GROMACS .gro file of C-alpha atoms in nm:
model
  267
    1UNK     CA    1  -0.224   0.980   0.911
    2UNK     CA    2  -0.022   1.103   0.597
    3UNK     CA    3  -0.150   1.133   0.192
    4UNK     CA    4  -0.057   0.793   0.118
    5UNK     CA    5  -0.297   0.688   0.410
    6UNK     CA    6  -0.045   0.515   0.554
    7UNK     CA    7  -0.025   0.574   0.951
    8UNK     CA    8   0.305   0.696   1.061
    9UNK     CA    9   0.338   0.496   1.345
   10UNK     CA   10   0.237   0.165   1.227
   11UNK     CA   11   0.459   0.206   0.850
   12UNK     CA   12   0.733   0.071   0.685
   13UNK     CA   13   0.926   0.376   0.815
   14UNK     CA   14   0.864   0.299   1.220
   15UNK     CA   15   0.928  -0.048   1.168
   16UNK     CA   16   1.302  -0.084   0.975
   17UNK     CA   17   1.399   0.295   1.211
   18UNK     CA   18   1.684   0.360   1.166
   19UNK     CA   19   1.752   0.215   0.841
   20UNK     CA   20   1.534   0.404   0.569
   21UNK     CA   21   1.283   0.278   0.386
   22UNK     CA   22   1.484   0.391   0.030
   23UNK     CA   23   1.795   0.156   0.198
   24UNK     CA   24   1.629  -0.129   0.317
   25UNK     CA   25   1.469  -0.126  -0.102
   26UNK     CA   26   1.785  -0.050  -0.249
   27UNK     CA   27   2.026  -0.266  -0.082
   28UNK     CA   28   1.881  -0.512   0.196
   29UNK     CA   29   1.567  -0.630   0.047
   30UNK     CA   30   1.596  -0.948  -0.194
   31UNK     CA   31   1.968  -0.971  -0.104
   32UNK     CA   32   2.043  -1.061   0.229
   33UNK     CA   33   1.920  -1.046   0.643
   34UNK     CA   34   1.964  -0.768   0.779
   35UNK     CA   35   1.915  -0.700   1.180
   36UNK     CA   36   1.826  -0.333   1.331
   37UNK     CA   37   1.915  -0.365   1.678
   38UNK     CA   38   1.770  -0.080   1.852
   39UNK     CA   39   1.798  -0.149   2.244
   40UNK     CA   40   1.396  -0.040   2.362
   41UNK     CA   41   1.216  -0.382   2.463
   42UNK     CA   42   0.857  -0.150   2.476
   43UNK     CA   43   0.903  -0.071   2.094
   44UNK     CA   44   0.602  -0.281   2.057
   45UNK     CA   45   0.416  -0.271   2.318
   46UNK     CA   46   0.122  -0.140   2.105
   47UNK     CA   47   0.088  -0.366   1.886
   48UNK     CA   48  -0.078  -0.749   2.130
   49UNK     CA   49  -0.307  -0.489   2.396
   50UNK     CA   50  -0.391  -0.679   2.631
   51UNK     CA   51  -0.195  -1.009   2.492
   52UNK     CA   52   0.174  -1.033   2.626
   53UNK     CA   53   0.057  -1.351   2.750
   54UNK     CA   54   0.007  -1.712   2.651
   55UNK     CA   55  -0.296  -1.727   2.855
   56UNK     CA   56  -0.403  -1.391   2.699
   57UNK     CA   57  -0.369  -1.497   2.372
   58UNK     CA   58  -0.540  -1.780   2.428
   59UNK     CA   59  -0.910  -1.608   2.577
   60UNK     CA   60  -0.878  -1.382   2.246
   61UNK     CA   61  -0.858  -1.686   2.038
   62UNK     CA   62  -1.192  -1.988   2.299
   63UNK     CA   63  -1.412  -1.917   2.055
   64UNK     CA   64  -1.221  -1.978   1.643
   65UNK     CA   65  -0.900  -2.239   1.793
   66UNK     CA   66  -0.937  -2.304   1.385
   67UNK     CA   67  -0.581  -1.994   1.328
   68UNK     CA   68  -0.373  -2.164   1.590
   69UNK     CA   69  -0.187  -2.476   1.568
   70UNK     CA   70   0.156  -2.582   1.833
   71UNK     CA   71   0.497  -2.681   1.675
   72UNK     CA   72   0.820  -2.862   1.788
   73UNK     CA   73   1.053  -2.977   1.507
   74UNK     CA   74   0.828  -3.226   1.274
   75UNK     CA   75   0.552  -3.240   1.519
   76UNK     CA   76   0.272  -3.097   1.444
   77UNK     CA   77  -0.080  -3.007   1.549
   78UNK     CA   78  -0.361  -2.877   1.447
   79UNK     CA   79  -0.609  -2.683   1.620
   80UNK     CA   80  -0.881  -2.961   1.562
   81UNK     CA   81  -0.684  -3.081   1.802
   82UNK     CA   82  -0.764  -2.770   2.086
   83UNK     CA   83  -1.152  -2.781   1.967
   84UNK     CA   84  -1.371  -2.923   2.233
   85UNK     CA   85  -1.742  -3.084   2.084
   86UNK     CA   86  -1.852  -2.733   2.144
   87UNK     CA   87  -1.584  -2.591   1.832
   88UNK     CA   88  -1.459  -2.415   2.171
   89UNK     CA   89  -1.018  -2.373   2.261
   90UNK     CA   90  -0.968  -2.602   2.550
   91UNK     CA   91  -0.678  -2.368   2.630
   92UNK     CA   92  -0.591  -2.621   2.844
   93UNK     CA   93  -0.467  -2.834   2.634
   94UNK     CA   94  -0.244  -2.555   2.435
   95UNK     CA   95  -0.050  -2.458   2.788
   96UNK     CA   96   0.028  -2.849   2.887
   97UNK     CA   97   0.213  -2.880   2.502
   98UNK     CA   98   0.308  -2.504   2.547
   99UNK     CA   99   0.424  -2.700   2.882
  100UNK     CA  100   0.690  -2.950   2.708
  101UNK     CA  101   0.885  -2.749   2.435
  102UNK     CA  102   0.552  -2.698   2.202
  103UNK     CA  103   0.576  -2.303   2.071
  104UNK     CA  104   0.182  -2.180   2.020
  105UNK     CA  105   0.164  -1.991   1.634
  106UNK     CA  106  -0.180  -1.853   1.531
  107UNK     CA  107  -0.188  -1.787   1.200
  108UNK     CA  108  -0.338  -1.443   1.005
  109UNK     CA  109  -0.323  -1.305   1.344
  110UNK     CA  110  -0.398  -0.912   1.149
  111UNK     CA  111  -0.774  -1.012   1.148
  112UNK     CA  112  -0.796  -1.002   1.523
  113UNK     CA  113  -0.580  -0.743   1.660
  114UNK     CA  114  -0.697  -0.409   1.480
  115UNK     CA  115  -0.347  -0.232   1.538
  116UNK     CA  116  -0.220  -0.489   1.347
  117UNK     CA  117  -0.497  -0.526   1.078
  118UNK     CA  118  -0.415  -0.140   1.006
  119UNK     CA  119  -0.001  -0.245   1.014
  120UNK     CA  120   0.004  -0.528   0.714
  121UNK     CA  121  -0.267  -0.253   0.553
  122UNK     CA  122   0.019   0.062   0.592
  123UNK     CA  123   0.235  -0.185   0.430
  124UNK     CA  124   0.078  -0.293   0.157
  125UNK     CA  125  -0.022   0.028   0.085
  126UNK     CA  126   0.315   0.117   0.062
  127UNK     CA  127   0.495  -0.169  -0.091
  128UNK     CA  128   0.138  -0.306  -0.262
  129UNK     CA  129   0.200  -0.652  -0.163
  130UNK     CA  130  -0.045  -0.881  -0.015
  131UNK     CA  131   0.134  -0.969   0.379
  132UNK     CA  132   0.029  -1.217   0.649
  133UNK     CA  133   0.129  -1.093   0.992
  134UNK     CA  134   0.159  -1.543   1.257
  135UNK     CA  135   0.169  -1.447   1.591
  136UNK     CA  136   0.526  -1.760   1.800
  137UNK     CA  137   0.488  -1.833   2.161
  138UNK     CA  138   0.789  -2.029   2.206
  139UNK     CA  139   0.846  -2.240   2.530
  140UNK     CA  140   1.220  -2.173   2.739
  141UNK     CA  141   1.461  -2.378   2.543
  142UNK     CA  142   1.283  -2.535   2.236
  143UNK     CA  143   1.294  -2.442   1.893
  144UNK     CA  144   0.956  -2.444   1.688
  145UNK     CA  145   1.022  -2.510   1.258
  146UNK     CA  146   1.277  -2.774   1.176
  147UNK     CA  147   1.563  -2.581   0.943
  148UNK     CA  148   1.401  -2.460   0.683
  149UNK     CA  149   1.279  -2.143   0.368
  150UNK     CA  150   0.957  -1.953   0.258
  151UNK     CA  151   0.842  -1.866  -0.052
  152UNK     CA  152   0.786  -1.473   0.049
  153UNK     CA  153   1.045  -1.270   0.221
  154UNK     CA  154   0.935  -1.205   0.632
  155UNK     CA  155   0.978  -0.944   0.843
  156UNK     CA  156   1.025  -1.048   1.196
  157UNK     CA  157   0.942  -0.784   1.512
  158UNK     CA  158   1.041  -0.973   1.847
  159UNK     CA  159   0.769  -0.819   2.110
  160UNK     CA  160   0.831  -1.005   2.424
  161UNK     CA  161   1.177  -1.168   2.515
  162UNK     CA  162   1.497  -1.288   2.319
  163UNK     CA  163   1.527  -1.550   2.021
  164UNK     CA  164   1.748  -1.702   1.863
  165UNK     CA  165   1.779  -1.675   1.493
  166UNK     CA  166   2.036  -1.969   1.283
  167UNK     CA  167   2.084  -1.747   0.911
  168UNK     CA  168   2.244  -2.071   0.696
  169UNK     CA  169   2.435  -1.817   0.409
  170UNK     CA  170   2.499  -1.977   0.106
  171UNK     CA  171   2.201  -2.247   0.097
  172UNK     CA  172   1.985  -2.036  -0.051
  173UNK     CA  173   1.736  -2.224  -0.207
  174UNK     CA  174   1.668  -2.081  -0.586
  175UNK     CA  175   1.272  -1.910  -0.753
  176UNK     CA  176   1.234  -2.245  -0.938
  177UNK     CA  177   1.219  -2.473  -0.614
  178UNK     CA  178   1.129  -2.187  -0.394
  179UNK     CA  179   0.779  -2.184  -0.635
  180UNK     CA  180   0.808  -2.640  -0.707
  181UNK     CA  181   0.925  -2.774  -0.394
  182UNK     CA  182   0.586  -2.744  -0.171
  183UNK     CA  183   0.773  -2.933   0.172
  184UNK     CA  184   0.987  -2.593   0.289
  185UNK     CA  185   1.167  -2.863   0.507
  186UNK     CA  186   1.592  -2.843   0.516
  187UNK     CA  187   1.782  -3.135   0.672
  188UNK     CA  188   2.040  -2.986   0.862
  189UNK     CA  189   2.337  -3.213   0.709
  190UNK     CA  190   2.497  -3.045   0.480
  191UNK     CA  191   2.424  -2.635   0.577
  192UNK     CA  192   2.748  -2.471   0.630
  193UNK     CA  193   2.734  -2.271   0.966
  194UNK     CA  194   2.502  -2.032   1.074
  195UNK     CA  195   2.529  -1.693   1.130
  196UNK     CA  196   2.355  -1.605   1.437
  197UNK     CA  197   2.170  -1.307   1.516
  198UNK     CA  198   1.963  -1.250   1.891
  199UNK     CA  199   1.719  -1.084   1.813
  200UNK     CA  200   1.599  -0.903   2.143
  201UNK     CA  201   1.255  -0.732   2.275
  202UNK     CA  202   1.220  -0.369   1.986
  203UNK     CA  203   1.501  -0.595   1.720
  204UNK     CA  204   1.333  -0.670   1.345
  205UNK     CA  205   1.514  -0.934   1.134
  206UNK     CA  206   1.434  -0.970   0.756
  207UNK     CA  207   1.535  -1.256   0.622
  208UNK     CA  208   1.485  -1.249   0.187
  209UNK     CA  209   1.265  -1.528   0.052
  210UNK     CA  210   1.408  -1.900  -0.045
  211UNK     CA  211   1.662  -1.817   0.237
  212UNK     CA  212   1.719  -2.129   0.525
  213UNK     CA  213   1.679  -2.016   0.876
  214UNK     CA  214   1.573  -2.173   1.229
  215UNK     CA  215   1.512  -2.039   1.572
  216UNK     CA  216   1.538  -2.109   1.950
  217UNK     CA  217   1.495  -2.013   2.274
  218UNK     CA  218   1.770  -2.048   2.552
  219UNK     CA  219   1.558  -1.941   2.938
  220UNK     CA  220   1.340  -1.689   2.858
  221UNK     CA  221   1.064  -1.781   2.687
  222UNK     CA  222   1.011  -1.573   2.334
  223UNK     CA  223   0.713  -1.389   2.160
  224UNK     CA  224   0.741  -1.221   1.796
  225UNK     CA  225   0.546  -1.110   1.504
  226UNK     CA  226   0.604  -1.175   1.146
  227UNK     CA  227   0.523  -0.999   0.874
  228UNK     CA  228   0.556  -1.302   0.553
  229UNK     CA  229   0.552  -0.939   0.233
  230UNK     CA  230   0.390  -1.195  -0.060
  231UNK     CA  231   0.543  -0.983  -0.326
  232UNK     CA  232   0.404  -1.107  -0.654
  233UNK     CA  233   0.659  -1.300  -0.962
  234UNK     CA  234   0.650  -1.158  -1.301
  235UNK     CA  235   0.470  -1.483  -1.342
  236UNK     CA  236   0.196  -1.391  -1.185
  237UNK     CA  237   0.168  -1.115  -1.373
  238UNK     CA  238   0.238  -1.251  -1.676
  239UNK     CA  239  -0.063  -1.514  -1.585
  240UNK     CA  240  -0.234  -1.209  -1.521
  241UNK     CA  241  -0.221  -1.047  -1.839
  242UNK     CA  242  -0.285  -1.363  -2.014
  243UNK     CA  243  -0.623  -1.331  -1.798
  244UNK     CA  244  -0.746  -1.012  -1.843
  245UNK     CA  245  -0.642  -0.984  -2.281
  246UNK     CA  246  -0.895  -1.350  -2.251
  247UNK     CA  247  -1.210  -1.142  -2.158
  248UNK     CA  248  -1.133  -0.913  -2.521
  249UNK     CA  249  -0.950  -1.150  -2.740
  250UNK     CA  250  -1.105  -1.540  -2.781
  251UNK     CA  251  -0.812  -1.644  -2.954
  252UNK     CA  252  -0.671  -1.736  -2.619
  253UNK     CA  253  -0.929  -1.929  -2.619
  254UNK     CA  254  -0.991  -2.142  -2.854
  255UNK     CA  255  -0.960  -2.498  -2.778
  256UNK     CA  256  -0.675  -2.694  -2.832
  257UNK     CA  257  -0.699  -2.978  -3.146
  258UNK     CA  258  -0.796  -3.361  -2.957
  259UNK     CA  259  -0.437  -3.500  -2.963
  260UNK     CA  260  -0.265  -3.166  -3.008
  261UNK     CA  261   0.055  -3.326  -2.764
  262UNK     CA  262   0.164  -3.570  -2.987
  263UNK     CA  263   0.164  -3.292  -3.319
  264UNK     CA  264   0.529  -3.204  -3.348
  265UNK     CA  265   0.385  -2.848  -3.516
  266UNK     CA  266   0.241  -2.668  -3.273
  267UNK     CA  267   0.516  -2.756  -2.980
   0.00000   0.00000   0.00000
C-alpha cells in the first residue's frame, strides 16, 4: 500500500503494465483503443478467487440473482427469468440458456468479490472517477451484445479463454449523441470494416467512450471483466457547481414568471 492508499497489486499501473500510467493518460486515454499483450495467462488469476467456472460464479449469486442477466444479440433476459418463488437463483435455467449461446453477465461484481472491490476503489482513488466492474461469461462460438458503444471508457480484462473484439474505427459516436441516445446499439450496415483485436488471458483492451464495438468467441469459452470508468463531464461539473451555489445565492432559487416561455426578453 503506498502513501495515496492505492494497493500496488490492484492499481492502474498494475493493470496497464508494461505501459506506464503517464503514457496511457497522455497518449491513449480518450483518443484511441489500445491492446496490452502479455502472454501471461495467469496475470489476473487472483481477481476471481474460487469463481473460476460458471458453476462457481452462479453458486456465489444463488441468494441474490438481481445482478445477473443473460444476453444473446438483441435478446436479453433479466433476473426475473431465473428467480424461484423463494427468491433464489434458478441455476439450471441459467446453464441451459448458456448452453444455447447466451452470455452470462454479472453487473457490479465489485460488490460481491472483495479483491475486485479493492481494485475498483484503487482506480477511483487514482483517477477520481467512479468505476463499476461487470463480469461476462460467454460460451464458445457465441456473441454477446450487438455492435454498440458505451457512454463511458472501458478497460477490458481477459480472465480466461480468448475473445475477438471488433472495433469500428471511424464510426465513433460524438459526445452529444452518447449523452442523448438511450439505446447504444448500432446497425451493422453502414459500419466500416472492423479492426479485430484478439484478447488472450492476461491481456487488457482499452476502449474509449463512443467507440462502436462487438465481440465473439470461437472454440473456447471466455471470461472477462469490464472496468467501466465513468469520467464526469464539464456539464456535470457545471450543474453541480450551480446546485451548490443555490444553497448560498437565492437568485438561483428564484421562480420563473408565468408564461416565461412566451417572453422574448428572457431568451
